[in-house]
PDB file of C-alpha atoms in Angstrom:
ATOM      1  CA  MET F 455      -0.272   0.266   0.314  1.00  0.00           C
ATOM      2  CA  ASP F 456       1.508   3.412  -0.802  1.00  0.00           C
ATOM      3  CA  PHE F 457       0.838   4.901   2.519  1.00  0.00           C
ATOM      4  CA  PHE F 458       3.952   3.177   3.656  1.00  0.00           C
ATOM      5  CA  HIS F 459       6.649   4.861   1.682  1.00  0.00           C
ATOM      6  CA  TYR F 460       5.078   8.163   3.341  1.00  0.00           C
ATOM      7  CA  LEU F 461       6.153   6.976   7.339  1.00  0.00           C
ATOM      8  CA  LYS F 462       8.836   8.432   8.821  1.00  0.00           C
ATOM      9  CA  HIS F 463      10.270   4.718   9.352  1.00  0.00           C
ATOM     10  CA  PRO F 464       8.962   2.385   6.623  1.00  0.00           C
ATOM     11  CA  ALA F 465      11.797   0.056   6.553  1.00  0.00           C
ATOM     12  CA  LYS F 466       9.952  -2.133   9.053  1.00  0.00           C
ATOM     13  CA  GLN F 467       6.748  -2.180   7.500  1.00  0.00           C
ATOM     14  CA  LYS F 468       8.466  -2.652   4.098  1.00  0.00           C
ATOM     15  CA  ARG F 469      10.079  -5.916   4.895  1.00  0.00           C
ATOM     16  CA  GLY F 470       7.060  -7.631   6.020  1.00  0.00           C
ATOM     17  CA  GLU F 471       4.587  -5.762   3.915  1.00  0.00           C
ATOM     18  CA  LEU F 472       2.337  -8.967   4.220  1.00  0.00           C
ATOM     19  CA  THR F 473       2.573  -9.545   8.035  1.00  0.00           C
ATOM     20  CA  SER F 474       1.958  -5.580   8.836  1.00  0.00           C
ATOM     21  CA  LEU F 475      -1.252  -5.627   6.789  1.00  0.00           C
ATOM     22  CA  ALA F 476      -2.787  -8.661   8.338  1.00  0.00           C
ATOM     23  CA  ILE F 477      -1.683  -6.939  11.549  1.00  0.00           C
ATOM     24  CA  LEU F 478      -3.802  -3.565  10.803  1.00  0.00           C
ATOM     25  CA  GLU F 479      -6.537  -5.377   9.033  1.00  0.00           C
ATOM     26  CA  SER F 480      -6.769  -7.128  12.481  1.00  0.00           C
ATOM     27  CA  ALA F 481      -6.728  -3.884  14.482  1.00  0.00           C
ATOM     28  CA  LEU F 482      -9.045  -2.412  12.376  1.00  0.00           C
ATOM     29  CA  ASP F 483     -11.497  -5.469  12.887  1.00  0.00           C
ATOM     30  CA  LEU F 484     -10.830  -5.262  16.715  1.00  0.00           C
ATOM     31  CA  ILE F 485     -11.951  -1.513  16.887  1.00  0.00           C
ATOM     32  CA  GLU F 486     -14.387  -1.831  14.959  1.00  0.00           C
ATOM     33  CA  LYS F 487     -16.436  -5.193  15.592  1.00  0.00           C
ATOM     34  CA  GLY F 488     -14.629  -5.438  19.104  1.00  0.00           C
ATOM     35  CA  HIS F 489     -16.366  -2.651  20.714  1.00  0.00           C
ATOM     36  CA  ILE F 490     -12.543  -1.656  21.884  1.00  0.00           C
ATOM     37  CA  SER F 491     -11.732   2.355  21.775  1.00  0.00           C
ATOM     38  CA  TYR F 492      -8.304   3.206  20.323  1.00  0.00           C
ATOM     39  CA  GLU F 493      -7.102   4.123  23.870  1.00  0.00           C
ATOM     40  CA  LYS F 494      -8.040   0.835  25.512  1.00  0.00           C
ATOM     41  CA  ILE F 495      -6.703  -1.578  23.177  1.00  0.00           C
ATOM     42  CA  THR F 496      -3.448  -3.184  23.647  1.00  0.00           C
ATOM     43  CA  LEU F 497      -0.521  -5.535  22.272  1.00  0.00           C
ATOM     44  CA  LYS F 498      -1.638  -8.061  24.021  1.00  0.00           C
ATOM     45  CA  ASP F 499      -5.548  -7.985  22.257  1.00  0.00           C
ATOM     46  CA  LEU F 500      -3.774  -7.579  18.894  1.00  0.00           C
ATOM     47  CA  SER F 501      -1.687 -10.851  19.685  1.00  0.00           C
ATOM     48  CA  ASN F 502      -4.774 -12.558  20.692  1.00  0.00           C
ATOM     49  CA  GLN F 503      -6.692 -11.606  17.697  1.00  0.00           C
ATOM     50  CA  THR F 504      -4.040 -11.797  14.779  1.00  0.00           C
ATOM     51  CA  GLY F 505      -2.302 -15.197  16.399  1.00  0.00           C
ATOM     52  CA  PHE F 506       1.329 -13.147  16.045  1.00  0.00           C
ATOM     53  CA  SER F 507       3.245 -13.055  19.015  1.00  0.00           C
ATOM     54  CA  ILE F 508       3.710  -9.096  21.126  1.00  0.00           C
ATOM     55  CA  GLY F 509       7.396  -9.938  20.157  1.00  0.00           C
ATOM     56  CA  THR F 510       5.926 -10.009  16.088  1.00  0.00           C
ATOM     57  CA  ILE F 511       4.133  -7.426  16.521  1.00  0.00           C
ATOM     58  CA  TYR F 512       7.167  -5.264  18.020  1.00  0.00           C
ATOM     59  CA  ARG F 513       9.578  -6.232  14.752  1.00  0.00           C
ATOM     60  CA  TYR F 514       7.457  -4.395  12.560  1.00  0.00           C
ATOM     61  CA  PHE F 515       5.921  -1.560  14.671  1.00  0.00           C
ATOM     62  CA  GLU F 516       8.120   0.798  17.346  1.00  0.00           C
ATOM     63  CA  ASP F 517       5.014   1.174  20.209  1.00  0.00           C
ATOM     64  CA  LYS F 518       1.546   0.889  20.160  1.00  0.00           C
ATOM     65  CA  ASP F 519       1.172   4.711  18.883  1.00  0.00           C
ATOM     66  CA  ASP F 520       3.582   3.408  15.964  1.00  0.00           C
ATOM     67  CA  LEU F 521       0.929   0.782  14.989  1.00  0.00           C
ATOM     68  CA  LEU F 522      -2.206   3.483  15.535  1.00  0.00           C
ATOM     69  CA  ALA F 523      -0.540   5.557  13.116  1.00  0.00           C
ATOM     70  CA  SER F 524      -0.052   3.065  10.570  1.00  0.00           C
ATOM     71  CA  LEU F 525      -3.547   1.889  11.160  1.00  0.00           C
ATOM     72  CA  GLY F 526      -4.686   5.212  10.154  1.00  0.00           C
ATOM     73  CA  GLY F 527      -2.822   5.190   6.661  1.00  0.00           C
ATOM     74  CA  PHE F 528      -4.273   1.637   6.108  1.00  0.00           C
ATOM     75  CA  TYR F 529      -7.765   2.908   6.709  1.00  0.00           C
ATOM     76  CA  LEU F 530      -7.446   5.543   4.279  1.00  0.00           C
ATOM     77  CA  SER F 531      -5.170   3.842   1.402  1.00  0.00           C
ATOM     78  CA  LYS F 532      -8.247   1.297   2.058  1.00  0.00           C
ATOM     79  CA  ILE F 533     -11.105   3.833   0.899  1.00  0.00           C
ATOM     80  CA  HIS F 534      -9.086   4.915  -2.172  1.00  0.00           C
ATOM     81  CA  ILE F 535      -8.318   1.024  -3.323  1.00  0.00           C
ATOM     82  CA  GLN F 536     -12.074   0.765  -3.153  1.00  0.00           C
ATOM     83  CA  ALA F 537     -12.525   4.092  -5.158  1.00  0.00           C
ATOM     84  CA  LYS F 538      -9.923   2.812  -7.305  1.00  0.00           C
ATOM     85  CA  GLU F 539     -12.692  -0.323  -7.974  1.00  0.00           C
ATOM     86  CA  ILE F 540     -15.459   1.801  -8.011  1.00  0.00           C
ATOM     87  CA  LEU F 541     -13.562   3.678 -11.452  1.00  0.00           C
ATOM     88  CA  ASN F 542     -12.240   0.422 -13.158  1.00  0.00           C
ATOM     89  CA  GLU F 543     -16.101  -0.850 -12.822  1.00  0.00           C
ATOM     90  CA  PHE F 544     -17.829   2.039 -13.915  1.00  0.00           C
ATOM     91  CA  PRO F 545     -20.095   1.576 -16.778  1.00  0.00           C
ATOM     92  CA  ASP F 546     -18.519   2.761 -20.385  1.00  0.00           C
ATOM     93  CA  HIS F 547     -22.159   4.373 -21.281  1.00  0.00           C
ATOM     94  CA  GLY F 548     -22.514   5.985 -17.340  1.00  0.00           C
ATOM     95  CA  ASN F 549     -22.695   9.668 -17.501  1.00  0.00           C
ATOM     96  CA  PHE F 550     -19.748  12.001 -15.579  1.00  0.00           C
ATOM     97  CA  ARG F 551     -22.458  13.217 -12.851  1.00  0.00           C
ATOM     98  CA  ASN F 552     -23.181   9.459 -11.851  1.00  0.00           C
ATOM     99  CA  LEU F 553     -19.756   8.778 -11.361  1.00  0.00           C
ATOM    100  CA  LEU F 554     -18.730  11.569  -9.330  1.00  0.00           C
ATOM    101  CA  GLU F 555     -21.877  11.041  -7.041  1.00  0.00           C
ATOM    102  CA  THR F 556     -20.759   7.353  -6.758  1.00  0.00           C
ATOM    103  CA  LEU F 557     -17.257   8.142  -5.757  1.00  0.00           C
ATOM    104  CA  ILE F 558     -18.426  10.950  -3.418  1.00  0.00           C
ATOM    105  CA  ASP F 559     -21.372   8.780  -1.634  1.00  0.00           C
ATOM    106  CA  HIS F 560     -18.267   6.327  -1.143  1.00  0.00           C
ATOM    107  CA  TYR F 561     -16.101   8.460   0.845  1.00  0.00           C
ATOM    108  CA  LEU F 562     -19.318   9.647   2.469  1.00  0.00           C
ATOM    109  CA  ASP F 563     -20.447   6.947   3.503  1.00  0.00           C
ATOM    110  CA  ASN F 564     -17.478   5.189   4.692  1.00  0.00           C
ATOM    111  CA  LEU F 565     -16.719   8.029   6.866  1.00  0.00           C
ATOM    112  CA  LYS F 566     -20.177   8.238   8.345  1.00  0.00           C
ATOM    113  CA  SER F 567     -20.370   4.462   8.921  1.00  0.00           C
ATOM    114  CA  HIS F 568     -17.217   4.834  11.405  1.00  0.00           C
ATOM    115  CA  ASP F 569     -17.370   6.147  14.916  1.00  0.00           C
ATOM    116  CA  LEU F 570     -15.689   9.578  14.156  1.00  0.00           C
ATOM    117  CA  HIS F 571     -14.537   9.673  18.243  1.00  0.00           C
ATOM    118  CA  GLN F 572     -12.554   6.662  17.403  1.00  0.00           C
ATOM    119  CA  PHE F 573     -10.959   7.666  13.802  1.00  0.00           C
ATOM    120  CA  ILE F 574     -10.262  11.423  14.201  1.00  0.00           C
ATOM    121  CA  PRO F 575      -7.308  10.492  17.152  1.00  0.00           C
ATOM    122  CA  ILE F 576      -5.617   7.649  14.957  1.00  0.00           C
ATOM    123  CA  TYR F 577      -6.088   9.818  11.833  1.00  0.00           C
ATOM    124  CA  ARG F 578      -4.338  12.666  13.293  1.00  0.00           C
ATOM    125  CA  LEU F 579      -1.499  10.281  14.534  1.00  0.00           C
ATOM    126  CA  PHE F 580      -1.298   9.130  11.320  1.00  0.00           C
ATOM    127  CA  ILE F 581      -0.574  12.914  10.004  1.00  0.00           C
ATOM    128  CA  ARG F 582       2.175  12.980  12.497  1.00  0.00           C
ATOM    129  CA  SER F 583       3.752   9.963  11.444  1.00  0.00           C
ATOM    130  CA  LEU F 584       4.382  11.592   8.196  1.00  0.00           C
ATOM    131  CA  LEU F 585       7.229  12.853   6.789  1.00  0.00           C
ATOM    132  CA  GLU F 586       5.829  16.262   5.930  1.00  0.00           C
ATOM    133  CA  PRO F 587       1.922  16.283   6.944  1.00  0.00           C
ATOM    134  CA  GLU F 588       0.731  17.404   3.741  1.00  0.00           C
ATOM    135  CA  LEU F 589       1.432  14.205   2.259  1.00  0.00           C
ATOM    136  CA  VAL F 590      -1.676  12.820   3.409  1.00  0.00           C
ATOM    137  CA  ARG F 591      -3.425  14.916   0.334  1.00  0.00           C
ATOM    138  CA  LYS F 592      -0.892  12.804  -1.968  1.00  0.00           C
ATOM    139  CA  LEU F 593      -2.548   9.601  -1.343  1.00  0.00           C
ATOM    140  CA  ILE F 594      -5.677  10.408  -3.422  1.00  0.00           C
ATOM    141  CA  ASP F 595      -2.908  10.426  -6.185  1.00  0.00           C
ATOM    142  CA  GLN F 596      -3.387   6.640  -7.006  1.00  0.00           C
ATOM    143  CA  LEU F 597      -7.028   7.360  -8.462  1.00  0.00           C
ATOM    144  CA  ILE F 598      -5.826   9.806 -11.111  1.00  0.00           C
ATOM    145  CA  PRO F 599      -4.561   6.956 -14.088  1.00  0.00           C
ATOM    146  CA  ASP F 600      -8.120   4.925 -12.880  1.00  0.00           C
ATOM    147  CA  PHE F 601     -10.121   8.131 -13.642  1.00  0.00           C
ATOM    148  CA  ILE F 602      -8.618   8.878 -17.053  1.00  0.00           C
ATOM    149  CA  GLN F 603      -9.072   5.408 -18.248  1.00  0.00           C
ATOM    150  CA  ALA F 604     -12.300   5.474 -17.051  1.00  0.00           C
ATOM    151  CA  SER F 605     -13.000   8.395 -18.888  1.00  0.00           C
ATOM    152  CA  LYS F 606     -11.044   7.214 -22.428  1.00  0.00           C
ATOM    153  CA  ARG F 607     -13.167   4.354 -22.778  1.00  0.00           C
ATOM    154  CA  ASN F 608     -16.567   6.155 -21.745  1.00  0.00           C
ATOM    155  CA  THR F 609     -18.977   6.380 -24.504  1.00  0.00           C
ATOM    156  CA  SER F 610     -21.432   9.041 -23.444  1.00  0.00           C
ATOM    157  CA  GLU F 611     -19.707  12.147 -24.216  1.00  0.00           C
ATOM    158  CA  THR F 612     -20.165  13.299 -20.801  1.00  0.00           C
ATOM    159  CA  PHE F 613     -16.807  13.433 -19.660  1.00  0.00           C
ATOM    160  CA  PRO F 614     -15.159  16.870 -19.584  1.00  0.00           C
ATOM    161  CA  ASN F 615     -11.499  16.450 -20.745  1.00  0.00           C
ATOM    162  CA  ILE F 616      -9.080  16.709 -18.052  1.00  0.00           C
ATOM    163  CA  GLU F 617      -5.390  16.948 -17.658  1.00  0.00           C
ATOM    164  CA  THR F 618      -3.530  15.082 -15.179  1.00  0.00           C
ATOM    165  CA  ASP F 619      -2.631  18.480 -13.760  1.00  0.00           C
ATOM    166  CA  ALA F 620      -5.692  19.369 -13.320  1.00  0.00           C
ATOM    167  CA  LEU F 621      -7.400  16.320 -12.028  1.00  0.00           C
ATOM    168  CA  ARG F 622      -4.637  15.846  -9.207  1.00  0.00           C
ATOM    169  CA  ILE F 623      -5.715  19.497  -7.811  1.00  0.00           C
ATOM    170  CA  TYR F 624      -9.284  18.719  -8.152  1.00  0.00           C
ATOM    171  CA  LEU F 625      -8.988  15.600  -6.379  1.00  0.00           C
ATOM    172  CA  ARG F 626      -6.878  16.492  -3.576  1.00  0.00           C
ATOM    173  CA  GLY F 627      -9.433  19.277  -2.875  1.00  0.00           C
ATOM    174  CA  LEU F 628     -12.326  17.079  -3.199  1.00  0.00           C
ATOM    175  CA  SER F 629     -10.384  15.010  -0.499  1.00  0.00           C
ATOM    176  CA  ALA F 630      -9.853  18.134   1.560  1.00  0.00           C
ATOM    177  CA  MET F 631     -13.518  19.165   1.519  1.00  0.00           C
ATOM    178  CA  ILE F 632     -14.528  15.630   2.577  1.00  0.00           C
ATOM    179  CA  PHE F 633     -12.028  15.068   5.083  1.00  0.00           C
ATOM    180  CA  SER F 634     -11.826  18.195   7.032  1.00  0.00           C
ATOM    181  CA  PRO F 635     -15.465  18.860   8.154  1.00  0.00           C
ATOM    182  CA  ALA F 636     -15.226  15.254   9.099  1.00  0.00           C
ATOM    183  CA  LEU F 637     -12.544  15.789  11.303  1.00  0.00           C
ATOM    184  CA  GLU F 638     -13.930  18.995  12.753  1.00  0.00           C
ATOM    185  CA  LYS F 639     -16.784  16.904  13.666  1.00  0.00           C
ATOM    186  CA  ASP F 640     -18.782  19.789  11.700  1.00  0.00           C
ATOM    187  CA  PRO F 641     -22.914  18.945  11.813  1.00  0.00           C
ATOM    188  CA  PHE F 642     -23.345  20.092   7.992  1.00  0.00           C
ATOM    189  CA  PHE F 643     -20.931  17.056   7.104  1.00  0.00           C
ATOM    190  CA  PHE F 644     -23.608  14.502   7.599  1.00  0.00           C
ATOM    191  CA  SER F 645     -26.723  16.962   6.041  1.00  0.00           C
ATOM    192  CA  LYS F 646     -27.797  15.982   2.490  1.00  0.00           C
ATOM    193  CA  SER F 647     -27.246  19.673   1.251  1.00  0.00           C
ATOM    194  CA  TYR F 648     -23.545  19.128   2.089  1.00  0.00           C
ATOM    195  CA  ARG F 649     -23.483  15.904  -0.586  1.00  0.00           C
ATOM    196  CA  ILE F 650     -25.305  17.936  -3.111  1.00  0.00           C
ATOM    197  CA  LEU F 651     -22.788  20.747  -2.356  1.00  0.00           C
ATOM    198  CA  LEU F 652     -19.440  18.727  -2.938  1.00  0.00           C
ATOM    199  CA  ILE F 653     -20.985  17.262  -6.307  1.00  0.00           C
ATOM    200  CA  ASP F 654     -22.169  20.511  -7.701  1.00  0.00           C
ATOM    201  CA  THR F 655     -18.904  22.028  -7.030  1.00  0.00           C
ATOM    202  CA  THR F 656     -16.603  19.126  -7.772  1.00  0.00           C
ATOM    203  CA  GLU F 657     -18.456  19.136 -11.413  1.00  0.00           C
ATOM    204  CA  HIS F 658     -18.527  22.751 -11.716  1.00  0.00           C
ATOM    205  CA  PHE F 659     -14.979  22.830 -11.539  1.00  0.00           C
ATOM    206  CA  MET F 660     -13.727  20.020 -13.568  1.00  0.00           C
ATOM    207  CA  ARG F 661     -15.813  20.969 -16.198  1.00  0.00           C
ATOM    208  CA  ASN F 662     -15.463  25.038 -16.127  1.00  0.00           C
ATOM    209  CA  ILE F 663     -11.796  25.544 -14.449  1.00  0.00           C
ATOM    210  CA  THR F 664      -8.744  25.117 -16.587  1.00  0.00           C
ATOM    211  CA  LEU F 665      -5.535  25.457 -15.544  1.00  0.00           C
ATOM    212  CA  GLN F 666      -3.453  28.822 -16.587  1.00  0.00           C
ATOM    213  CA  GLU F 667       0.238  28.921 -17.820  1.00  0.00           C
TER     214      GLU F 667
END
């Protein structure tokens, strides 16, 4: 997963990425389904859940905070990978607005289905663990090739012609518009009006705004 490359200490995770991902998947499952808060979860809990010894967990993560920081990146990467699947499976005859609606609903529904009181501290740990905090915006860049391919194969004639650099800016802007109010626990984030605002704003920019030299 791409987020490993952005961490301050990626080497330990990279050497055993499959093991690391298995541990993170179990940690996410434990927090989401086991009704254990991130503050109370212990490495012993994870050891019992994953079958890996505490020593093995320490081999890939320096401590609990290191593991939770990686968990934040793991969760975000999962959402983005699912978004890539949406792009790859989008019908060739589907119209552009429907694609935006499907993508935005994917992100909103994922965030709304989680306990933000649990997610926000883990997300902030992830940001602090990055080499540079602004790198969190780059995670959504992985959608660019799939978005372009979806546009090229589409036959509906509803897709705007968007250059790669412009698409990068639009996707990062969309990511900020989705995650910022969620992190601030803004009530507007949960409203139907905000969903429509996201769709309308993104469509307007992608259709009408071009980058100037």
